[in-house]
Short mmCIF file of C-alpha atoms and ligand atoms in Angstrom, two decimals:
data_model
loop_
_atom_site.label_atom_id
_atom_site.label_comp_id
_atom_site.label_asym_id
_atom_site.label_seq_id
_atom_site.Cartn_x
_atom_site.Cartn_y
_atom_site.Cartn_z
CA UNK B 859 28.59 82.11 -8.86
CA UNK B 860 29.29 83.25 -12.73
CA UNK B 861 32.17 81.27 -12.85
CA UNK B 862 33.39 77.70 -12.52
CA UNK B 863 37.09 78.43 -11.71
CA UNK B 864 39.25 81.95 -11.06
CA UNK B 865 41.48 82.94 -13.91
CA UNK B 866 44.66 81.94 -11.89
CA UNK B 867 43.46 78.71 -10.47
CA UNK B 868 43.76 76.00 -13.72
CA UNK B 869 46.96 74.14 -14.19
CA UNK B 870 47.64 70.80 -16.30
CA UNK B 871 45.66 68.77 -13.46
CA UNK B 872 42.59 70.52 -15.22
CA UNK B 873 43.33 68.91 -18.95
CA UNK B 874 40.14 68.62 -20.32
CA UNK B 875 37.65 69.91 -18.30
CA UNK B 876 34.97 72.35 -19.36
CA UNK B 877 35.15 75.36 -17.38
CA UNK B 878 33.53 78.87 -16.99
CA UNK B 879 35.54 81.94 -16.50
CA UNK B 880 34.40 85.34 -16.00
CA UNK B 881 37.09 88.84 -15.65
CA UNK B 882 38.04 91.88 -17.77
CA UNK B 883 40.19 91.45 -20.59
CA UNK B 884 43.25 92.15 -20.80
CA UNK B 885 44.10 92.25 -24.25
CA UNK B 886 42.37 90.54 -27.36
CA UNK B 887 45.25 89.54 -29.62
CA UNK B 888 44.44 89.01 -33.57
CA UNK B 889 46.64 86.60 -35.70
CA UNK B 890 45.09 86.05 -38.82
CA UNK B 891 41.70 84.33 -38.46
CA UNK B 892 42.02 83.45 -34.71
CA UNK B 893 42.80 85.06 -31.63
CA UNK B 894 43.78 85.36 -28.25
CA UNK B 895 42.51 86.52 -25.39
CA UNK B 896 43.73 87.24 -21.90
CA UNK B 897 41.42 86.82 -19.37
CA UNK B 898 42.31 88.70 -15.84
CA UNK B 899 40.76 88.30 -12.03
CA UNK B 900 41.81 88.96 -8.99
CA UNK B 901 43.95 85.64 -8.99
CA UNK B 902 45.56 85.92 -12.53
CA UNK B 903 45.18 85.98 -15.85
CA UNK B 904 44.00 83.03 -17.76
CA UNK B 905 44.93 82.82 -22.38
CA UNK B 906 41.35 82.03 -24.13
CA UNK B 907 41.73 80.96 -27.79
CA UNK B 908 39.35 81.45 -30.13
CA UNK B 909 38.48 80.22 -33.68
CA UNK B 910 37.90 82.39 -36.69
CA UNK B 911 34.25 81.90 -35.84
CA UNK B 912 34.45 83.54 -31.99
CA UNK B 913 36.93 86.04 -33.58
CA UNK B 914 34.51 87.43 -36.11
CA UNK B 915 31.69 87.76 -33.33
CA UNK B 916 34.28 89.26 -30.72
CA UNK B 917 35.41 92.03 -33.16
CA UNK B 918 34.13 94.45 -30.93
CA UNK B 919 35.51 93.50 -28.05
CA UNK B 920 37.45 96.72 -26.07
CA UNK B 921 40.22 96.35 -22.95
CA UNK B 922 38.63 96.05 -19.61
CA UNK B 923 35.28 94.94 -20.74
CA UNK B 924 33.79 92.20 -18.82
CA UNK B 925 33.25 88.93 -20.52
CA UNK B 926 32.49 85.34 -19.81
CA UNK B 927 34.48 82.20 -21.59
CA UNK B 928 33.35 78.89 -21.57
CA UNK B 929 35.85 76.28 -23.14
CA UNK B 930 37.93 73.13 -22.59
CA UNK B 931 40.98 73.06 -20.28
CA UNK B 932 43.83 72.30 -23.34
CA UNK B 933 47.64 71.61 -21.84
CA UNK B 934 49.90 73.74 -24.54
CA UNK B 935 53.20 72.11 -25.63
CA UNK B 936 55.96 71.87 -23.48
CA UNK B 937 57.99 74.70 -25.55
CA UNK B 938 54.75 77.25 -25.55
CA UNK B 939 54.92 77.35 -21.86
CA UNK B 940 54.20 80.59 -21.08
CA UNK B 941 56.21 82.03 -17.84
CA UNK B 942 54.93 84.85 -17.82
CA UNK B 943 51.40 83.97 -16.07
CA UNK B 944 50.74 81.84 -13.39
CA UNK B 945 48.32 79.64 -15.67
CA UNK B 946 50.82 79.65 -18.55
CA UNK B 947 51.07 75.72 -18.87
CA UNK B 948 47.19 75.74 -20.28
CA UNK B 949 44.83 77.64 -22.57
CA UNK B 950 41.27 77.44 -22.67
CA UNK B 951 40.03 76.22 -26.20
CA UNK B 952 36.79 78.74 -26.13
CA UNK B 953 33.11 77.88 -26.70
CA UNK B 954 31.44 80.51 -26.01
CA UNK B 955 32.20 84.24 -25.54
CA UNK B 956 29.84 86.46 -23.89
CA UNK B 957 30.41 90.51 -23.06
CA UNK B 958 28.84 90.91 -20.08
CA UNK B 959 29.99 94.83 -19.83
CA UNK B 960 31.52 96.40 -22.47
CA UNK B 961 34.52 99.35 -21.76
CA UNK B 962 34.18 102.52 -23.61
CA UNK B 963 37.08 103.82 -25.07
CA UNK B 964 39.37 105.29 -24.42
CA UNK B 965 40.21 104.83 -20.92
CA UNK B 966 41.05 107.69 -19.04
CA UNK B 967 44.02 106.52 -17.63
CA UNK B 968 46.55 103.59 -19.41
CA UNK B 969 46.38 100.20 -17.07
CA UNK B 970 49.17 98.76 -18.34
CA UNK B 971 51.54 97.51 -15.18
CA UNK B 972 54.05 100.36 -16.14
CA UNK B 973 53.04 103.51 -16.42
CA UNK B 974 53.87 107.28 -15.93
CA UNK B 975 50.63 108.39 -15.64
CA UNK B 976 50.75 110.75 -12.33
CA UNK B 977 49.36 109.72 -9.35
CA UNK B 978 46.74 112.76 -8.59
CA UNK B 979 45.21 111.57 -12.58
CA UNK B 980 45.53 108.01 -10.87
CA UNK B 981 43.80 108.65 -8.02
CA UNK B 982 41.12 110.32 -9.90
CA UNK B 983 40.33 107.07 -11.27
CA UNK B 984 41.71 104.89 -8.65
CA UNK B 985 39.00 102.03 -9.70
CA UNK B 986 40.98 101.47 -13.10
CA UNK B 987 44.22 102.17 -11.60
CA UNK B 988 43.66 99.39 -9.11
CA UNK B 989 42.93 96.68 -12.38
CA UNK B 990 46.85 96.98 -12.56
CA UNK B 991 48.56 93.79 -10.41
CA UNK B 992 51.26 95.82 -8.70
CA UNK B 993 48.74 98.37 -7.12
CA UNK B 994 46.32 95.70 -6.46
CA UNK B 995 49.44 94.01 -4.49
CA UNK B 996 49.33 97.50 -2.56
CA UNK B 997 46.27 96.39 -0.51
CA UNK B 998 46.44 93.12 -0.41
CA UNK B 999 49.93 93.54 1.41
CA UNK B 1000 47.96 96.35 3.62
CA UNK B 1001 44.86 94.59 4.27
CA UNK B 1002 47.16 91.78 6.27
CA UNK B 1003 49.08 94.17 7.55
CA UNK B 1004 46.00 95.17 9.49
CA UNK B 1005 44.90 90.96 9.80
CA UNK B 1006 48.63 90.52 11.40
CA UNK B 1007 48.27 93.53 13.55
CA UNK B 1008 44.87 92.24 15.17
CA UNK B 1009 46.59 88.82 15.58
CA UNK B 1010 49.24 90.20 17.48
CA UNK B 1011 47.62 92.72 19.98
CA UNK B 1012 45.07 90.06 20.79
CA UNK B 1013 47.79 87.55 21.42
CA UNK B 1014 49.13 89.89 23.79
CA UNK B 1015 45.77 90.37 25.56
CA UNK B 1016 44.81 93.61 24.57
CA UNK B 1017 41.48 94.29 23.79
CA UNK B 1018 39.86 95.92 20.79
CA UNK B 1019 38.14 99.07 21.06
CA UNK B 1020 36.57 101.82 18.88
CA UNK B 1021 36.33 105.10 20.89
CA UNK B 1022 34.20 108.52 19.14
CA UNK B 1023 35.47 110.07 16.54
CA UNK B 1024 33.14 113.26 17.29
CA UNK B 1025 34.05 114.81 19.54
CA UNK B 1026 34.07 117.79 21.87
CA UNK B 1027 38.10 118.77 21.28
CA UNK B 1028 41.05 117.00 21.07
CA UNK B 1029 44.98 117.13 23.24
CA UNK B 1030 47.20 116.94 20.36
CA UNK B 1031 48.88 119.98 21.13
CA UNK B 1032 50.43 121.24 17.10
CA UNK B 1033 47.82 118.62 15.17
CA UNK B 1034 44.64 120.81 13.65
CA UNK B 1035 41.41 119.69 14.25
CA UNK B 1036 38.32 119.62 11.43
CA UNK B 1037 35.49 121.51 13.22
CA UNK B 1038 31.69 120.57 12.31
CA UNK B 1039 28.14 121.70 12.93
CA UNK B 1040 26.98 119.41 15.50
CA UNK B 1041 23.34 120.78 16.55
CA UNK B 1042 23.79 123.76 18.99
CA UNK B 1043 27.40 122.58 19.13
CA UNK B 1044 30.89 122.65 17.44
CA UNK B 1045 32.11 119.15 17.08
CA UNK B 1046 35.84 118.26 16.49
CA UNK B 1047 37.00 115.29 14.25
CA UNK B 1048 38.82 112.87 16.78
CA UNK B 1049 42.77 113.72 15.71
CA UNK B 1050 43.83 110.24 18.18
CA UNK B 1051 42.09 107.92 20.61
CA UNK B 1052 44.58 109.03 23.00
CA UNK B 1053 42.20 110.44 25.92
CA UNK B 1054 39.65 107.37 25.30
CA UNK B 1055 42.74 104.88 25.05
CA UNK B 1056 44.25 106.41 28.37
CA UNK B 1057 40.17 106.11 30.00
CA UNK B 1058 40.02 102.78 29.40
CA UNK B 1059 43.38 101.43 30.58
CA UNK B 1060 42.45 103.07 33.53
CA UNK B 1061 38.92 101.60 33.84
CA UNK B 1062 40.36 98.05 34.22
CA UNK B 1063 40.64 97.13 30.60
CA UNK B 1064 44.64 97.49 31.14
CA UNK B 1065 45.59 96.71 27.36
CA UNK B 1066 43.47 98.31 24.77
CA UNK B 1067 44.50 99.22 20.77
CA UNK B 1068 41.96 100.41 17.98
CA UNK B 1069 42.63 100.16 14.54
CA UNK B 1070 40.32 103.19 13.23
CA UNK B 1071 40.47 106.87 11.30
CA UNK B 1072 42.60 109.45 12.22
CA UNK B 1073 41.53 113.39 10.98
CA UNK B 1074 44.07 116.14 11.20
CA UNK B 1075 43.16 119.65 9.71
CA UNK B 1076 47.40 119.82 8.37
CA UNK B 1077 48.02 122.13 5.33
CA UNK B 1078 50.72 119.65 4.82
CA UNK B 1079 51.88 119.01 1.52
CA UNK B 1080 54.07 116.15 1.89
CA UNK B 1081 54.65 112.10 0.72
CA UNK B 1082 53.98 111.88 4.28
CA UNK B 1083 51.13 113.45 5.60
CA UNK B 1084 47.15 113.13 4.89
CA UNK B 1085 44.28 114.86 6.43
CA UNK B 1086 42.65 111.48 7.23
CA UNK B 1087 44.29 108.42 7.97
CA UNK B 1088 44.14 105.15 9.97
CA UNK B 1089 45.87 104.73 13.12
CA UNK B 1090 46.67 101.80 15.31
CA UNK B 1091 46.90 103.07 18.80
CA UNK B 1092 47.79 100.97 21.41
CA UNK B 1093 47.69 101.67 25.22
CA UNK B 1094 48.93 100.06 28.35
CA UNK B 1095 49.00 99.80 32.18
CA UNK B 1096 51.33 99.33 35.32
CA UNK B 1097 54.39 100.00 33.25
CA UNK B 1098 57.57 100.53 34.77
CA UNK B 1099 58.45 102.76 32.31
CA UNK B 1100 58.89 103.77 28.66
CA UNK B 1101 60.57 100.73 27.77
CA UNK B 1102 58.06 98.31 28.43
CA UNK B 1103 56.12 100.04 25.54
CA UNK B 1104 58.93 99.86 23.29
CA UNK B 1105 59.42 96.17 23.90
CA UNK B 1106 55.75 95.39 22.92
CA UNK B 1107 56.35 97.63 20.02
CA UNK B 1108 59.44 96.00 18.64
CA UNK B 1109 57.78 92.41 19.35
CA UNK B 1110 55.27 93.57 16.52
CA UNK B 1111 57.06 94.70 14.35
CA UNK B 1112 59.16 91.36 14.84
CA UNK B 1113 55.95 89.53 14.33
CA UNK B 1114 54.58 91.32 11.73
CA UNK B 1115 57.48 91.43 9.15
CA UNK B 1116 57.45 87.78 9.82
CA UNK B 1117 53.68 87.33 9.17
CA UNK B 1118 53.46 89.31 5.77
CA UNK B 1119 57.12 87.73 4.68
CA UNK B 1120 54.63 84.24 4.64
CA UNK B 1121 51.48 85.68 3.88
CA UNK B 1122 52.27 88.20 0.62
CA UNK B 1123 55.33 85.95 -0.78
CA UNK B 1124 53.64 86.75 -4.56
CA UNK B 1125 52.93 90.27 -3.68
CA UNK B 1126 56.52 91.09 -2.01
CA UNK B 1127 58.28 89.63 -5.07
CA UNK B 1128 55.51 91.50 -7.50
CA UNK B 1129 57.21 94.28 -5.85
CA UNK B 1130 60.46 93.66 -5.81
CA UNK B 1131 60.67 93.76 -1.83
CA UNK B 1132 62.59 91.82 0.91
CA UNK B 1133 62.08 92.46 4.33
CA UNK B 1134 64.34 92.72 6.97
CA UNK B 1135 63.57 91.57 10.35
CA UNK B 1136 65.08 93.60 13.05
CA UNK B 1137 66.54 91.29 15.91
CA UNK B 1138 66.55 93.91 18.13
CA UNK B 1139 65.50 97.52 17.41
CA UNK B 1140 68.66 100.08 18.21
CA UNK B 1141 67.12 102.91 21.17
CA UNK B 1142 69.08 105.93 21.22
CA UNK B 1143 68.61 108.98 23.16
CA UNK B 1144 67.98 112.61 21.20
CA UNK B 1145 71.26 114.13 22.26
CA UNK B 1146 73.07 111.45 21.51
CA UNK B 1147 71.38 111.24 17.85
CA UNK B 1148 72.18 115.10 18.01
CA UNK B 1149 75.41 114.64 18.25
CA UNK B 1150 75.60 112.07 15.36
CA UNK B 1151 73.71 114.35 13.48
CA UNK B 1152 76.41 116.96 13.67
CA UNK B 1153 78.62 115.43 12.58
CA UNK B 1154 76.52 114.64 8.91
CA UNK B 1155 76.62 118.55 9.25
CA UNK B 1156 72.93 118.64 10.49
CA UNK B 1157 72.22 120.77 13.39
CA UNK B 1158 68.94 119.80 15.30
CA UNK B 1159 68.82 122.90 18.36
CA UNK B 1160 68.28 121.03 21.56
CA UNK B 1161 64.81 122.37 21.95
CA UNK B 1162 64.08 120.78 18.65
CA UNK B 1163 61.92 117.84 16.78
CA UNK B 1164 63.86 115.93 13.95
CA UNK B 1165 62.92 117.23 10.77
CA UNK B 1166 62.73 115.08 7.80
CA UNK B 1167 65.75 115.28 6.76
CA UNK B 1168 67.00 114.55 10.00
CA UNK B 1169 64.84 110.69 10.29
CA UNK B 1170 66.62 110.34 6.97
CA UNK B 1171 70.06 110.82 8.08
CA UNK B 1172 69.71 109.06 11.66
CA UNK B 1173 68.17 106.03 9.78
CA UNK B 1174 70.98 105.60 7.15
CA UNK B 1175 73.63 105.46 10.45
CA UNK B 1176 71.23 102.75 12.12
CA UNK B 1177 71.32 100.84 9.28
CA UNK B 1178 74.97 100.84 8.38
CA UNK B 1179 76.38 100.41 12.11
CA UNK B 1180 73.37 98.14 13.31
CA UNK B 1181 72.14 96.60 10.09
CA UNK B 1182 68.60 97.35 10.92
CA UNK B 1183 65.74 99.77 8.94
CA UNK B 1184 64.30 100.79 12.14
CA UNK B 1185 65.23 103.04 15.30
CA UNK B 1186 63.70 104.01 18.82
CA UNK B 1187 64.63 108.00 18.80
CA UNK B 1188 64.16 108.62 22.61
CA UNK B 1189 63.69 111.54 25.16
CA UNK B 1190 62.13 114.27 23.10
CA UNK B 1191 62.08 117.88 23.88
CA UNK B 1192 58.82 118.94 26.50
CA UNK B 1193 58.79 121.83 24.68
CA UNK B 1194 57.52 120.03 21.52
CA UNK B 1195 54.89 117.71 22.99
CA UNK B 1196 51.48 117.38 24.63
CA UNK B 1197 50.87 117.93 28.08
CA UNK B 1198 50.37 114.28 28.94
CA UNK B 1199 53.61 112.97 28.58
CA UNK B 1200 55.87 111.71 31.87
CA UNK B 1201 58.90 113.84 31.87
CA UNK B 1202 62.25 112.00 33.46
CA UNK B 1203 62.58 112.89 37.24
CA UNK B 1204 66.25 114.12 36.70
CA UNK B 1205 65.38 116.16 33.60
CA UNK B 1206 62.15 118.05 33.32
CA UNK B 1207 63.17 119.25 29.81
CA UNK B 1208 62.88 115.87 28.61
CA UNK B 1209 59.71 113.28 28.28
CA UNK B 1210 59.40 109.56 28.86
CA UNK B 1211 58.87 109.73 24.84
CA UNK B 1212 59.99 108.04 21.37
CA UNK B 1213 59.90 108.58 18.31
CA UNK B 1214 59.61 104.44 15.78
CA UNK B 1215 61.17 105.56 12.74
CA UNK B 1216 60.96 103.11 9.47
CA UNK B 1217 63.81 103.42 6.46
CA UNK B 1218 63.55 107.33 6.98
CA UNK B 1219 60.05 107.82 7.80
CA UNK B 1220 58.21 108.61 11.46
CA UNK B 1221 55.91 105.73 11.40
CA UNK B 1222 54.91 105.63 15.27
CA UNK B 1223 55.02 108.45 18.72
CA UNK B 1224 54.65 106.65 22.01
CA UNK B 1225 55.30 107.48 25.62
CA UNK B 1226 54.42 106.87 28.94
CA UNK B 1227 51.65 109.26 30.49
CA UNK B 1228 51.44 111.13 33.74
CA UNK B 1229 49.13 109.40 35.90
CA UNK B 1230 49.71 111.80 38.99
CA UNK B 1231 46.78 114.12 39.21
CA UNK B 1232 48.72 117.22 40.54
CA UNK B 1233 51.66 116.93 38.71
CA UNK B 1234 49.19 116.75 35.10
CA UNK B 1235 47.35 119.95 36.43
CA UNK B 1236 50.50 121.35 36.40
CA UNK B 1237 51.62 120.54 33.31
CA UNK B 1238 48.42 121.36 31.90
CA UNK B 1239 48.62 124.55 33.29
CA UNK B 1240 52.12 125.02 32.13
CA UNK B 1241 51.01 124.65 28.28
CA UNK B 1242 48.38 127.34 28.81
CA UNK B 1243 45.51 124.08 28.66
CA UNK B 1244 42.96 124.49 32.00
CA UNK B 1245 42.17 120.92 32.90
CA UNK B 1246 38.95 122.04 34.81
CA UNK B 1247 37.83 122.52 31.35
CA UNK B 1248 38.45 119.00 30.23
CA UNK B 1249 36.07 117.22 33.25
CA UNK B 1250 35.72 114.14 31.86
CA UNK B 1251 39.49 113.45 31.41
CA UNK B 1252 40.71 115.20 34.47
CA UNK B 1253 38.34 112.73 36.33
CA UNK B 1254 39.76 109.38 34.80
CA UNK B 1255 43.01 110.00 37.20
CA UNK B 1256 40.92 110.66 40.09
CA UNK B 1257 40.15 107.11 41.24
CA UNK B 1258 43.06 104.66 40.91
CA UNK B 1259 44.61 105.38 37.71
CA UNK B 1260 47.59 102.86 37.20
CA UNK B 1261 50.87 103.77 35.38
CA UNK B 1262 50.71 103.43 31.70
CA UNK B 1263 51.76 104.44 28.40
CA UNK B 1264 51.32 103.60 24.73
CA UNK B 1265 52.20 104.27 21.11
CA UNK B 1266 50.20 105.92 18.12
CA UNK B 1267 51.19 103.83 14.96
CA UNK B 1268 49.81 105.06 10.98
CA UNK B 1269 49.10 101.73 8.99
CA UNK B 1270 49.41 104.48 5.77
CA UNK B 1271 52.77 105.39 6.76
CA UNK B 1272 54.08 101.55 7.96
CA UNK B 1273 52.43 100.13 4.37
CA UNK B 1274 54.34 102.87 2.81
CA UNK B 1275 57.77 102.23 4.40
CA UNK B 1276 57.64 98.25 4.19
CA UNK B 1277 56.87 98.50 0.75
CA UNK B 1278 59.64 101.23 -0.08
CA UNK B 1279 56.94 103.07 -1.76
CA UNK B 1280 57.68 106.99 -2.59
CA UNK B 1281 54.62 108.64 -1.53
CA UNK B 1282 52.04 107.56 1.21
CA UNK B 1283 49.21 108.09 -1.40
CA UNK B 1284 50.29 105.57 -2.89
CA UNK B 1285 49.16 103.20 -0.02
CA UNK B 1286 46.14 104.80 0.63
CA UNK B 1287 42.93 103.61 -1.80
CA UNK B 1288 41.71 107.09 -1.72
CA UNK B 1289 43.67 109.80 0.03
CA UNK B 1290 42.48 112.78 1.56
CA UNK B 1291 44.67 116.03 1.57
CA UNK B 1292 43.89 119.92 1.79
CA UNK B 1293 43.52 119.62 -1.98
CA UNK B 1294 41.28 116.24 -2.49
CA UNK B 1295 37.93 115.71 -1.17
CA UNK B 1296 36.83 113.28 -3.89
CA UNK B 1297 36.94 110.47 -5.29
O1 4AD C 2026 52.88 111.33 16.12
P1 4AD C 2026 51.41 111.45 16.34
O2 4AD C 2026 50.79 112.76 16.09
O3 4AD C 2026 51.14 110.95 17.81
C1 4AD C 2026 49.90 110.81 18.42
O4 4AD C 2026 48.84 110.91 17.85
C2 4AD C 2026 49.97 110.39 19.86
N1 4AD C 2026 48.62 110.39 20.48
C3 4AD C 2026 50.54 109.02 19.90
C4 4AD C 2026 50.71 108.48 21.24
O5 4AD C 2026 50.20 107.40 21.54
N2 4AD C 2026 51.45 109.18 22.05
O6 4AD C 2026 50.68 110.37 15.42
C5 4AD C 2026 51.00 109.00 15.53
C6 4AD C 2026 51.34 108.40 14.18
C7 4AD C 2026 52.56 108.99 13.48
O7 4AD C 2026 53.75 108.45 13.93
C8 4AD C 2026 52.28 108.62 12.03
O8 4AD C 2026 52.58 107.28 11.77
C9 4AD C 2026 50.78 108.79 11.96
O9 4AD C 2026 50.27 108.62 13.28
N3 4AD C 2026 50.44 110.14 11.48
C10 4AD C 2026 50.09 110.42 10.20
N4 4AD C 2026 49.96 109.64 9.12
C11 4AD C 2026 49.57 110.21 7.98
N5 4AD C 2026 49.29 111.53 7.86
C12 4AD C 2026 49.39 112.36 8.93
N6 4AD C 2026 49.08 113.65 8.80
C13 4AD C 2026 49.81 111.80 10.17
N7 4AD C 2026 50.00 112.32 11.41
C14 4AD C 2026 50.39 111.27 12.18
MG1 MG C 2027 54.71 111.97 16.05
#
């Protein structure tokens, strides 16, 4: 490797050891003859000082150009601590400078750690926008939110699968699909796992979850929706009902607020956030929530969804009367989804449904499934879908097919939410709406 040590490794234990350091800099500070330089990697920033001799040759040195140091590991005095950085209690006394890349100027977007620059103009140069800690944090906090999540389904036993993502049309009954040329065929852009994850439950597999892109053709412009996102399905057999799914999905959530408390301490406090564990995740049923909802003078018509607004409103009464940012909304109309679900015997208007929503936001939509042949045909039927033209799936229930159910989860949307961020493109590295195909 170029380097000897990381830029937020060296602390007094170091005093006088030659080291090599290699990032972008930060900013090259003149003061008279000498200077300073901060040095920054992906595990801190690091203060090189150089002699009038360095500083003459380093003249030309711009922000975010990539450079080596070689120097001496020098403790500074007690009152030139500097709390600001992570290596603050040393200074490298440099050697040797070397530019091993050199930034033009000017960059096309500021990197300083606050900015106003607007995210579209940040995404378009999300590689510079990402040299800035607090976005960095971002995905460091997302990428073990995804560790955590594999830790926890394959503690429970489920396994990991990765179904087709081509394929020959989807069952989301309202979600678009992206059509493609697929040689004499049309192809559709899986929009959820959810026939595959049913398929193999029922082939013997019994707990299966896949972490893996989601496409939905939505001319949604919202801080909520993309075109192409990553889901983590889940799927599960011989339920006894709804609940069973919901106490698997509140046992992750459990675990995984837990997990990236320990595991992103720097990052959470980068970002000013503190998570709070729910105990026990409140489960109310959609008339009831209708009826709270009238009385914040918002009127959800009992064949229905909850808007936006509405998530917003039911999760500000969860957590003032149960102290807790997250609530099971339960029992959703059959008019408003899929064919698939189980409705309740004692009310065919309703379906064995929920709804996980997260300090406002929909973050998960889970049910348990019909697994009776006839009744499905029926219900098919009944949503103008002819199952005889879906073989393969109308066959999975034809051979023993166990009860089950499951939950589709967006990592976009959970990052988003447990990092109180205000737009989910701002947890995606490169988002993908009707408007952006690029970078
Ligand atoms: O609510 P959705 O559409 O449900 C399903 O796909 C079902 N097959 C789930 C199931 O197992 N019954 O999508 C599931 C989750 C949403 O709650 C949300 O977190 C995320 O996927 N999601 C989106 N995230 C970003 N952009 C979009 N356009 C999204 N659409 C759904
Ligand atoms: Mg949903």
């Amino acid at each position: 490797m170029l380097r000897t040590h990381s830029c937020g490794e060296l602390t007094k234990k170091n005093e006088g050891k030659k080291v090599t350091l290699v990032g972008w800099v930060k900013t090259l500070r003149v003061q008279g003859k000498v200077s300073f330089l901060l040095l920054r990697d992906r595990d801190g920033i690091t203060q090189c000082f150089l002699n009038d001799e360095l500083t003459k040759k380093t003249s030309d040195i711009t922000p975010e150009s990539v450079v080596l140091v070689e120097g001496k590991v020098k403790v500074r005095p007690d009152k030139q601590i500097r709390k600001d950085i992570k290596t603050g209690e040393i200074e490298i006394e440099t050697s040797k400078i070397e530019i091993i890349s050199k930034a033009e100027v000017p960059l096309p977007i500021e990197v300083e750690e606050e900015t106003t620059t607007h995210i579209d103009k940040r995404v378009d140069n999300r590689f510079l926008d990402l040299r800035r800690d607090k976005v960095n944090a971002i995905f460091r906090v997302r990428s073990k939110i995804a560790q955590h999540t594999v830790e926890f389904f394959s503690k429970e036993g489920f396994v990991n699968i990765n179904s087709p993502k081509l394929t020959e049309s989807g069952v989301e009954s309202g979600a678009e699909e992206f059509k493609l040329p697929y040689f004499k065929k049309t192809a559709s852009l899986a929009q959820s796992p959810q026939v595959y994850k049913q398929m193999f439950v029922i082939s013997g597999l019994e707990r299966v979850y896949e972490i893996g892109t989601v496409f939905r053709a939505e001319k949604s412009h919202t801080t909520r929706h993309l075109t192409e996102f990553t889901g983590i399905d889940m799927e599960m057999g011989f339920i006894e009902n709804e609940h069973d799914v919901m106490d698997v999905v509140e046992n992750y959530f459990k675990y995984l607020l837990t997990e990236v408390s320990k595991s992103c301490k720097e990052e959470l406090e980068l970002l000013k956030v503190k998570l709070n564990v729910p105990k026990k995740i409140p489960r109310l049923d959609i008339s009831e929530i209708r009826k709270i909802l009238k009385e914040k003078k918002k009127n959800i018509p009992e064949d229905d969804d909850l808007d936006a607004e509405a998530e917003k409103l039911l999760s500000e009464y969860v957590k003032e009367k149960y102290k807790c940012d997250f609530v099971f909304a339960l029992n959703y109309p059959w008019k408003k989804r899929p064919f698939y679900h189980m409705r309740p015997e004692n009310n065919p208007k309703g379906t064995r449904s929920f709804d996980l929503i997260y300090n406002g936001v929909e973050i998960g939509t889970g049910a348990q499934r019909e697994h009776r042949l006839e009744i499905l045909e029926k219900q098919a039927k009944e949503k103008g879908i002819d199952l005889k033209k879906m073989k393969f799936y109308r066959d999975i229930f034809r051979f023993g097919a166990p009860p089950h159910g499951g939950v589709g989860l967006g990592l976009d949307r959970i990052t988003e939410q447990l990092l109180n961020l205000d737009n989910i493109r701002e947890a995606i590295l490169l988002p993908r709406d009707p408007e952006r195909l690029t970078p």
